Each structure stands twice: as C-alpha cells, then as structure tokens.
Tab-separated table of C-alpha atoms and ligand atoms in Angstrom:
chain	number	residue	atom	x	y	z
A	1	MET	CA	28.988	-10.824	-1.752
A	2	LYS	CA	25.580	-11.692	-3.791
A	3	THR	CA	24.188	-8.332	-5.080
A	4	LEU	CA	20.998	-7.438	-7.015
A	5	THR	CA	20.719	-4.325	-9.212
A	6	ILE	CA	17.255	-3.476	-10.400
A	7	ASN	CA	15.608	-0.419	-12.127
A	8	ARG	CA	14.389	2.243	-9.685
A	9	PRO	CA	11.309	1.145	-8.053
A	10	ASP	CA	8.152	2.553	-7.258
A	11	ASP	CA	5.747	2.086	-4.048
A	12	CYS	CA	2.107	2.053	-4.871
A	13	HIS	CA	0.753	2.425	-1.642
A	14	LEU	CA	2.046	4.440	0.570
A	15	HIS	CA	1.150	6.275	3.856
A	16	VAL	CA	3.579	9.199	5.014
A	17	ARG	CA	1.368	11.353	7.488
A	18	ASN	CA	1.992	15.052	7.717
A	19	GLY	CA	4.001	17.239	10.390
A	20	GLU	CA	6.690	15.616	12.470
A	21	ILE	CA	6.213	11.969	11.286
A	22	LEU	CA	6.113	12.927	7.683
A	23	LYS	CA	9.811	14.477	8.357
A	24	THR	CA	11.003	11.352	9.986
A	25	VAL	CA	9.402	8.614	7.433
A	26	LEU	CA	9.720	10.384	4.130
A	27	PRO	CA	13.578	10.001	3.630
A	28	HIS	CA	13.311	6.511	4.214
A	29	THR	CA	11.137	5.963	0.993
A	30	ALA	CA	12.759	8.478	-0.891
A	31	ARG	CA	16.182	6.634	-0.645
A	32	GLN	CA	14.674	3.523	-2.463
A	33	PHE	CA	11.679	4.325	-4.433
A	34	ALA	CA	11.491	7.190	-7.270
A	35	ARG	CA	7.867	7.642	-6.663
A	36	ALA	CA	5.049	6.680	-4.481
A	37	ILE	CA	1.323	6.717	-4.370
A	38	ILE	CA	0.201	8.705	-1.593
A	39	MET	CA	-2.378	7.749	0.478
A	40	PRO	CA	-5.140	10.536	1.246
A	41	ASN	CA	-6.268	9.495	4.671
A	42	LEU	CA	-5.213	12.201	6.781
A	43	LYS	CA	-7.147	14.114	9.298
A	44	PRO	CA	-9.329	15.917	7.490
A	45	PRO	CA	-8.836	13.691	4.555
A	46	VAL	CA	-7.537	14.859	1.161
A	47	THR	CA	-10.771	15.111	-0.749
A	48	THR	CA	-9.990	18.282	-3.207
A	49	LEU	CA	-7.088	18.990	-5.428
A	50	ALA	CA	-6.442	21.969	-3.756
A	51	GLN	CA	-5.789	19.961	-0.675
A	52	ALA	CA	-3.674	17.648	-2.684
A	53	LEU	CA	-1.588	20.422	-3.804
A	54	THR	CA	-0.834	21.556	-0.433
A	55	TYR	CA	0.066	18.083	0.888
A	56	ARG	CA	2.035	17.410	-2.167
A	57	GLU	CA	4.096	20.702	-1.501
A	58	GLU	CA	4.499	19.466	2.223
A	59	ILE	CA	5.944	16.109	0.993
A	60	LEU	CA	8.482	17.808	-1.178
A	61	GLN	CA	9.560	20.104	1.621
A	62	ALA	CA	10.698	16.716	3.523
A	63	VAL	CA	12.480	15.205	0.546
A	64	PRO	CA	16.441	15.349	1.557
A	65	GLY	CA	18.087	17.856	-0.903
A	66	ASP	CA	20.542	14.832	-2.214
A	67	MET	CA	17.324	12.696	-3.313
A	68	ASP	CA	15.167	12.687	-6.066
A	69	PHE	CA	11.392	11.633	-5.364
A	70	THR	CA	8.021	12.444	-6.901
A	71	PRO	CA	4.473	12.063	-4.964
A	72	LEU	CA	2.005	10.756	-6.816
A	73	MET	CA	-1.279	12.138	-5.436
A	74	THR	CA	-4.533	10.615	-4.836
A	75	LEU	CA	-7.838	11.525	-3.474
A	76	TYR	CA	-10.149	10.654	-0.822
A	77	LEU	CA	-13.366	9.379	-2.046
A	78	THR	CA	-16.560	10.457	-0.378
A	79	SER	CA	-20.409	10.133	-0.752
A	80	ALA	CA	-20.175	14.031	-1.008
A	81	THR	CA	-17.356	14.030	-4.068
A	82	THR	CA	-18.907	15.410	-6.992
A	83	VAL	CA	-18.718	14.313	-10.398
A	84	ASP	CA	-17.305	17.927	-11.230
A	85	GLU	CA	-14.466	17.091	-8.770
A	86	ILE	CA	-13.601	14.186	-10.896
A	87	LYS	CA	-13.431	15.793	-14.010
A	88	THR	CA	-11.139	18.481	-12.512
A	89	ALA	CA	-8.920	15.956	-10.773
A	90	ALA	CA	-8.457	14.023	-14.022
A	91	ALA	CA	-7.599	17.307	-16.076
A	92	SER	CA	-4.775	17.988	-13.340
A	93	ASN	CA	-1.997	15.911	-14.237
A	94	ILE	CA	-1.499	15.648	-10.519
A	95	ILE	CA	-4.158	13.288	-9.206
A	96	GLN	CA	-3.501	9.554	-10.130
A	97	ALA	CA	-6.484	7.988	-8.507
A	98	PHE	CA	-9.104	7.976	-6.241
A	99	LYS	CA	-9.459	5.825	-3.013
A	100	LEU	CA	-12.388	4.222	-1.630
A	101	TYR	CA	-12.804	3.339	1.797
A	102	PRO	CA	-15.794	1.421	3.304
A	103	ALA	CA	-16.651	3.675	6.188
A	104	GLY	CA	-15.153	2.271	9.313
A	105	ALA	CA	-13.124	-0.262	7.668
A	106	THR	CA	-9.739	1.004	8.764
A	107	THR	CA	-7.683	4.127	10.242
A	108	ASN	CA	-8.939	7.282	9.508
A	109	SER	CA	-11.957	5.797	7.410
A	110	ASP	CA	-14.521	7.976	9.218
A	111	SER	CA	-15.177	9.627	5.876
A	112	GLY	CA	-15.411	6.834	3.552
A	113	VAL	CA	-18.169	5.644	1.443
A	114	ALA	CA	-21.379	4.024	4.062
A	115	ASP	CA	-23.340	3.076	0.782
A	116	ILE	CA	-20.999	1.837	-1.979
A	117	LYS	CA	-23.842	1.366	-4.517
A	118	ALA	CA	-25.023	4.983	-3.792
A	119	ILE	CA	-21.694	6.156	-5.141
A	120	TYR	CA	-21.985	4.499	-8.578
A	121	PRO	CA	-22.183	7.840	-10.501
A	122	LEU	CA	-18.892	8.642	-9.240
A	123	LEU	CA	-17.307	5.284	-10.336
A	124	ALA	CA	-19.122	6.014	-13.699
A	125	ALA	CA	-17.410	9.344	-13.889
A	126	LEU	CA	-13.868	7.790	-12.802
A	127	GLU	CA	-14.314	5.422	-15.631
A	128	HIS	CA	-15.267	7.956	-17.889
A	129	HIS	CA	-12.091	10.187	-16.901
A	130	ASP	CA	-10.018	6.740	-16.945
A	131	LEU	CA	-8.694	7.617	-13.296
A	132	PRO	CA	-7.973	4.507	-11.291
A	133	LEU	CA	-10.024	3.552	-8.239
A	134	LEU	CA	-7.998	2.426	-5.573
A	135	VAL	CA	-10.022	0.069	-2.996
A	136	HIS	CA	-9.576	-1.153	0.315
A	137	GLY	CA	-11.491	-4.068	0.025
A	138	GLU	CA	-12.963	-4.864	3.117
A	139	VAL	CA	-16.523	-4.590	4.544
A	140	ALA	CA	-16.602	-2.892	7.948
A	141	ASP	CA	-19.454	-5.018	9.023
A	142	GLU	CA	-19.104	-5.686	12.751
A	143	ALA	CA	-20.893	-8.920	12.160
A	144	CYS	CA	-18.291	-10.057	10.018
A	145	ASP	CA	-15.440	-12.174	11.301
A	146	ILE	CA	-12.529	-9.990	10.840
A	147	PHE	CA	-10.327	-12.744	9.246
A	148	ASP	CA	-13.377	-12.834	6.760
A	149	ARG	CA	-14.038	-9.101	5.508
A	150	GLU	CA	-11.543	-9.176	2.648
A	151	LYS	CA	-13.694	-12.220	0.950
A	152	MET	CA	-17.111	-10.849	2.092
A	153	PHE	CA	-16.238	-7.571	0.225
A	154	ILE	CA	-15.360	-9.164	-2.925
A	155	ASP	CA	-18.382	-11.124	-3.033
A	156	THR	CA	-20.620	-8.267	-1.831
A	157	TYR	CA	-19.228	-5.314	-3.758
A	158	LEU	CA	-16.286	-5.949	-5.913
A	159	ALA	CA	-17.710	-8.444	-8.252
A	160	ASP	CA	-20.441	-6.290	-9.274
A	161	MET	CA	-18.150	-3.204	-9.655
A	162	VAL	CA	-16.100	-5.233	-11.995
A	163	VAL	CA	-19.392	-5.964	-14.130
A	164	ASN	CA	-20.842	-2.522	-14.098
A	165	PHE	CA	-17.852	-0.598	-15.053
A	166	PRO	CA	-15.552	-2.827	-17.285
A	167	SER	CA	-13.449	0.032	-18.161
A	168	LEU	CA	-12.558	1.297	-14.791
A	169	ARG	CA	-9.162	0.452	-13.813
A	170	ILE	CA	-9.277	-0.998	-10.259
A	171	VAL	CA	-6.589	-1.610	-7.958
A	172	VAL	CA	-7.448	-4.055	-5.166
A	173	GLU	CA	-5.227	-2.889	-2.384
A	174	HIS	CA	-3.204	-4.855	-0.072
A	175	VAL	CA	-4.784	-8.172	-1.008
A	176	THR	CA	-4.158	-10.615	1.889
A	177	THR	CA	-6.291	-13.820	0.676
A	178	THR	CA	-6.111	-16.764	-1.636
A	179	GLU	CA	-9.595	-15.451	-2.766
A	180	ALA	CA	-8.396	-12.093	-3.476
A	181	VAL	CA	-5.621	-13.363	-5.591
A	182	GLN	CA	-7.832	-15.473	-7.236
A	183	PHE	CA	-10.173	-12.648	-8.052
A	184	VAL	CA	-7.585	-10.555	-9.808
A	185	GLN	CA	-6.464	-13.642	-11.422
A	186	ASN	CA	-9.873	-14.012	-12.963
A	187	ALA	CA	-10.876	-10.587	-13.757
A	188	GLY	CA	-9.843	-8.536	-16.628
A	189	ALA	CA	-6.581	-6.513	-17.504
A	190	THR	CA	-8.260	-3.555	-15.667
A	191	ILE	CA	-7.949	-5.001	-12.185
A	192	ALA	CA	-4.743	-5.322	-10.351
A	193	ALA	CA	-3.579	-5.707	-6.807
A	194	THR	CA	-0.708	-4.220	-4.457
A	195	ILE	CA	0.700	-6.738	-1.905
A	196	THR	CA	2.870	-5.675	1.387
A	197	PRO	CA	5.752	-7.164	2.587
A	198	GLN	CA	4.168	-8.047	5.672
A	199	HIS	CA	1.632	-9.868	4.121
A	200	LEU	CA	4.518	-11.769	2.179
A	201	LEU	CA	6.839	-12.451	4.976
A	202	PHE	CA	4.475	-13.122	7.889
A	203	ASN	CA	1.216	-15.269	8.978
A	204	ARG	CA	-1.110	-14.324	11.936
A	205	ASN	CA	1.075	-16.571	14.472
A	206	ALA	CA	3.875	-13.685	13.872
A	207	LEU	CA	0.678	-11.463	15.384
A	208	LEU	CA	-0.892	-13.727	17.813
A	209	ALA	CA	1.563	-16.929	19.097
A	210	GLY	CA	3.444	-16.392	22.157
A	211	GLY	CA	2.252	-12.910	23.184
A	212	ILE	CA	0.428	-10.319	21.168
A	213	LYS	CA	2.613	-8.314	18.957
A	214	PRO	CA	1.118	-4.985	17.804
A	215	HIS	CA	3.734	-4.136	15.560
A	216	TYR	CA	2.324	-6.891	13.181
A	217	TYR	CA	-0.896	-5.297	13.330
A	218	CYS	CA	-2.725	-3.887	10.198
A	219	LEU	CA	-5.594	-4.045	7.981
A	220	PRO	CA	-6.091	-6.131	6.463
A	221	ILE	CA	-5.195	-8.181	9.330
A	222	ILE	CA	-2.722	-11.123	8.517
A	223	LYS	CA	-3.883	-14.519	7.741
A	224	ARG	CA	-3.103	-17.773	7.918
A	225	GLU	CA	0.018	-19.396	6.167
A	226	SER	CA	-2.195	-20.839	3.074
A	227	HIS	CA	-2.826	-17.376	2.346
A	228	ARG	CA	0.402	-15.977	2.827
A	229	LEU	CA	1.698	-18.756	0.251
A	230	SER	CA	-0.923	-17.733	-1.992
A	231	LEU	CA	0.194	-14.074	-1.982
A	232	VAL	CA	4.102	-15.249	-2.621
A	233	ALA	CA	3.135	-17.273	-5.515
A	234	ALA	CA	1.133	-14.426	-6.983
A	235	ALA	CA	3.978	-11.756	-6.282
A	236	THR	CA	6.787	-13.880	-7.716
A	237	SER	CA	4.795	-15.343	-10.919
A	238	GLY	CA	5.651	-12.591	-13.203
A	239	ASN	CA	1.976	-11.744	-13.570
A	240	PRO	CA	1.688	-7.980	-14.170
A	241	LYS	CA	-1.676	-7.521	-12.201
A	242	PHE	CA	0.607	-7.588	-8.717
A	243	PHE	CA	2.706	-5.042	-7.953
A	244	LEU	CA	4.441	-3.469	-4.930
A	245	GLY	CA	2.533	-1.578	-2.401
A	246	THR	CA	4.251	-1.157	0.731
A	247	ASP	CA	1.010	-0.024	2.670
A	248	SER	CA	3.798	1.556	5.260
A	249	ALA	CA	1.578	3.102	7.813
A	250	PRO	CA	3.425	4.820	10.450
A	251	HIS	CA	1.871	5.313	13.832
A	252	GLN	CA	3.874	6.269	16.891
A	253	THR	CA	4.868	3.704	19.034
A	254	SER	CA	2.902	4.815	22.095
A	255	LEU	CA	-0.465	4.308	20.014
A	256	LYS	CA	0.668	0.854	18.481
A	257	GLU	CA	1.691	-0.390	22.282
A	258	ASN	CA	-1.701	0.231	23.610
A	259	ALA	CA	-4.964	-1.324	25.033
A	260	CYS	CA	-6.342	-0.505	21.998
A	261	GLY	CA	-3.829	-0.069	19.373
A	262	CYS	CA	-3.825	1.564	15.689
A	263	ALA	CA	-3.772	-0.685	12.596
A	264	GLY	CA	-0.911	-0.179	10.647
A	265	CYS	CA	2.931	-1.685	10.005
A	266	TYR	CA	5.518	0.643	9.581
A	267	SER	CA	7.904	-0.834	6.587
A	268	ALA	CA	9.434	2.152	4.582
A	269	HIS	CA	12.645	2.138	6.452
A	270	ALA	CA	13.554	-1.409	4.977
A	271	ALA	CA	10.650	-1.704	2.305
A	272	LEU	CA	13.315	-3.122	-0.805
A	273	GLU	CA	15.174	-5.184	1.640
A	274	LEU	CA	11.996	-6.778	3.493
A	275	TYR	CA	10.521	-7.936	-0.368
A	276	ALA	CA	13.909	-9.377	-1.169
A	277	GLU	CA	14.046	-11.316	1.508
A	278	ALA	CA	10.418	-12.750	0.698
A	279	PHE	CA	11.714	-13.306	-3.335
A	280	ASP	CA	14.869	-14.875	-2.188
A	281	GLN	CA	13.111	-17.253	-0.040
A	282	ALA	CA	10.838	-18.260	-2.767
A	283	GLU	CA	13.873	-18.246	-4.987
A	284	ALA	CA	12.285	-15.821	-7.161
A	285	LEU	CA	14.675	-12.809	-6.839
A	286	ASP	CA	14.721	-12.695	-10.785
A	287	LYS	CA	10.957	-11.548	-10.691
A	288	LEU	CA	11.676	-8.681	-8.130
A	289	GLU	CA	12.211	-5.843	-10.709
A	290	GLY	CA	9.179	-6.707	-12.580
A	291	PHE	CA	7.077	-6.441	-9.597
A	292	ALA	CA	8.839	-3.379	-7.864
A	293	SER	CA	9.569	-1.325	-10.813
A	294	PHE	CA	7.794	-2.193	-13.875
A	295	TYR	CA	4.137	-3.515	-13.313
A	296	GLY	CA	3.113	-0.702	-11.200
A	297	ALA	CA	4.255	2.157	-13.644
A	298	ASP	CA	2.729	0.205	-16.289
A	299	PHE	CA	-0.589	-0.275	-14.964
A	300	TYR	CA	-0.904	4.009	-13.758
A	301	ARG	CA	0.466	4.532	-17.438
A	302	LEU	CA	3.463	6.142	-15.945
A	303	PRO	CA	7.007	5.868	-17.762
A	304	ARG	CA	8.935	3.264	-16.171
A	305	ASN	CA	11.809	5.222	-13.895
A	306	SER	CA	15.484	5.600	-14.835
A	307	GLY	CA	18.361	4.625	-12.946
A	308	THR	CA	19.191	1.539	-10.656
A	309	VAL	CA	19.270	0.657	-6.857
A	310	THR	CA	21.522	-2.099	-5.952
A	311	LEU	CA	20.717	-4.472	-3.058
A	312	GLU	CA	23.349	-6.970	-1.374
A	313	LYS	CA	22.907	-10.035	0.820
A	314	ASN	CA	24.678	-8.698	3.713
A	315	ALA	CA	22.920	-9.156	7.232
A	316	TRP	CA	22.066	-6.041	9.465
A	317	THR	CA	20.225	-5.325	12.417
A	318	VAL	CA	17.033	-3.106	12.056
A	319	PRO	CA	17.162	0.001	14.707
A	320	SER	CA	14.250	-0.354	17.569
A	321	ILE	CA	12.766	2.943	17.017
A	322	TYR	CA	12.975	5.850	14.423
A	323	GLY	CA	12.362	9.509	15.192
A	324	GLU	CA	12.189	11.479	18.404
A	325	ALA	CA	11.001	10.852	21.808
A	326	ASP	CA	6.971	10.614	21.966
A	327	LEU	CA	6.774	11.032	18.140
A	328	SER	CA	8.772	7.515	17.723
A	329	ILE	CA	8.130	4.838	15.677
A	330	THR	CA	8.794	1.219	16.120
A	331	PRO	CA	9.409	-0.246	12.426
A	332	LEU	CA	8.759	-3.929	11.082
A	333	LYS	CA	11.495	-6.299	12.384
A	334	ALA	CA	12.460	-3.640	14.951
A	335	ASN	CA	15.921	-5.323	16.698
A	336	ASP	CA	15.878	-8.191	14.431
A	337	THR	CA	18.021	-9.010	11.404
A	338	LEU	CA	17.297	-8.529	7.669
A	339	PHE	CA	19.643	-10.283	5.247
A	340	TRP	CA	19.622	-7.842	2.502
A	341	LYS	CA	20.514	-4.368	2.369
A	342	LEU	CA	20.439	-1.480	-0.030
A	343	VAL	CA	23.779	-0.283	-1.093
B	401	NCD	C1	-3.408	1.993	7.527
B	401	NCD	C2	-2.772	3.710	8.144
B	401	NCD	O1	-2.846	3.316	9.318
B	401	NCD	O2	-3.382	4.821	7.616
B	401	NCD	N1	-3.552	0.975	8.153
B	401	NCD	C3	-3.315	-0.202	7.976
B	401	NCD	O3	-3.402	-1.050	8.950
B	401	NCD	N2	-3.076	-0.738	6.659
B	401	NCD	C4	-4.758	2.218	6.876
B	401	NCD	C5	-5.157	1.214	5.623
B	401	NCD	O4	-4.284	1.231	4.691
B	401	NCD	O5	-5.872	0.583	5.777
B	402	ZN	ZN1	-2.911	1.705	3.258
C-alpha cells in the first residue's frame, strides 16, 4: 500500500465555534493537526485578550485526553479596537494575529470594519508590534458580483495596504482566484496566503450544476475551473507563501440545507485526506509536507512541530453526518469516497 509520512501539520485557518459544536468538531482537528490558528468570529466576536483566554480554555477542554493540540488564538479587528489593545495582545504571547473582516462580507462579520482606511492607525500598530494581519479578502459591496468580490478587494484595498505597511505581515486568507495567487506571488515576503481543500478540489459546478449543493457553499465562493488550476499550481509549487488553512466552518445541517443557507464547508473531519487527494491528483505529494507542516509555522515564526503523521492510500466512505440530532453537521464529501486515509 502507498503511504506518505509527513511532519505533524498545522491548520492555519480554522473555525471551531463554541458550545456543543466545538465538542463535535475539535477532536477531528486534534487527531491530525498539532496546532491551528483559531478564527475569532463567534457571537459575540473575540475582540479582547480576556475573551481569547476564556475561549482558549474552552477549546482545551474539548481536546480528547489522548491528543496533544494547541489552539493559536486571534482577535477580531473592529473599528473600536484600540492601539493599546494591540500592544497588550502583542505582549501576551497568546495572540498570534488579528483578523480583518470587511463588515458584511461573511458569516458573523457584522462587527467587521466598514471603512478600511479609517483603521490604518491600527494597521500601523500591528506593523509596529509585528503581529500579522489576517484578511478576509472580499468586498461586501452589494453591487459587486459575488464572483468578483475577491479581485475587487485586492484592487481597492489590499494593493494600497501593502504599499502603506511594507513590514506588516499579511495573510490573504482562503485565496480563490488566479488574480489573488498572482498578487501574493508578486508581493514581498511579508505577504502570504492560505488555500482551502474545497478550492483545490472543486470548481463552481460542484456547487451549482445538476442541482444546488449547499454543502459546497462557502465564502469566498468556489470559482470556475481556471481559478482552481491556479490554486493547485500555487499550492503544489513549493512556494512558502502558500500554506494550509482549511477554513473548516461547521454549521448545523439545518442551517445549510435552508432557503437561505449559511456559508461554510465543514472539512475538519478529513482535512489532510482531502489535501492529499488534491496533491495526488497533481502528482505533487512530495510538496504536501512543506505546504501543510512547514510554511505556515515559518510565516508565524513558530517552531516547526516534532512528530509525524502517516497517510495511506486506502479508500473509505465519509459518514453522512457527525454530531447529535439537530446539532448534526454534514461534512464535505458526505457519503462519498476518499482515497487517502490518516493512519
Ligand atoms: C466562515 C464561517 O462560517 O465562519 N464561512 C465561510 O464560508 N468560509 C467565515 C469565513 O471564513 O468567511
Ligand atoms: Zn474562515
């Protein structure tokens, strides 16, 4: 049987929620990843160090006793964030980054930033304290076509941010387009990007052809095939600017299979297996370890993990749901075959 052993990986973009859903999803991540960058878009959002410490504790409580997992905390940047809070966060050794959501761009982004230029003093503080900025790179402009919102964000905001804050480390989260890949490639070493498994494996036909499939609906929305090919090329290139961030975003099934379904794909149940499939299809399994285990840690200036995980090429069927009753979650590729399995 074909096997692949890599250094223990990190998930550099993860939603684990809180309460009951956290208990269902966290073990899925902890069995594969040593660490994950935890997104702060709870209700209410995690905006202070004190809130992040409480949330971190709740996450640690959900780690099964036989697993070793470290949540890496982030804070939600709002127009009410102060320079002092950024200083406190930077000194804490707990907060790894701040997350910028344009107001209205995605799930739980109501508290996001409406006027990005107005928070430039906060970006200056992040740059000064050397804390990375994680960006949901889409405009929330109703007049902008949903398939163009990432490119519009780059042209309108990101290009200017990069020029104004040349030392600020920025992760363009979950890139989905050729334009975003090119932007990151051409920018300086302070600019990197995460790529999700769904954007590597699927194009928009998976979401829209032959019936609408809400479990493929996430933001930024899955694009056409040419963009998917650009993402695969970037992820498998060995360029350290591109690293693993699942954006696994669980929503209970009833809120996905709904007249107004929530955005977010649940991929944590099989994250590495999904990436292995994408890299295998591209005949680039030798590039998976850098993408999954080294480049993210290096960008965040964290030590690389010790230990390894092993995958084997061994087909299995993904369950139809995880979790109990009305809080159950439908995973990506539910009832479908995956060809790689974590040992
Ligand atoms: C995420 C969520 O549900 O929290 N949804 C998504 O579609 N990716 C938010 C986000 O990362 O945009
Ligand atoms: Zn996300």
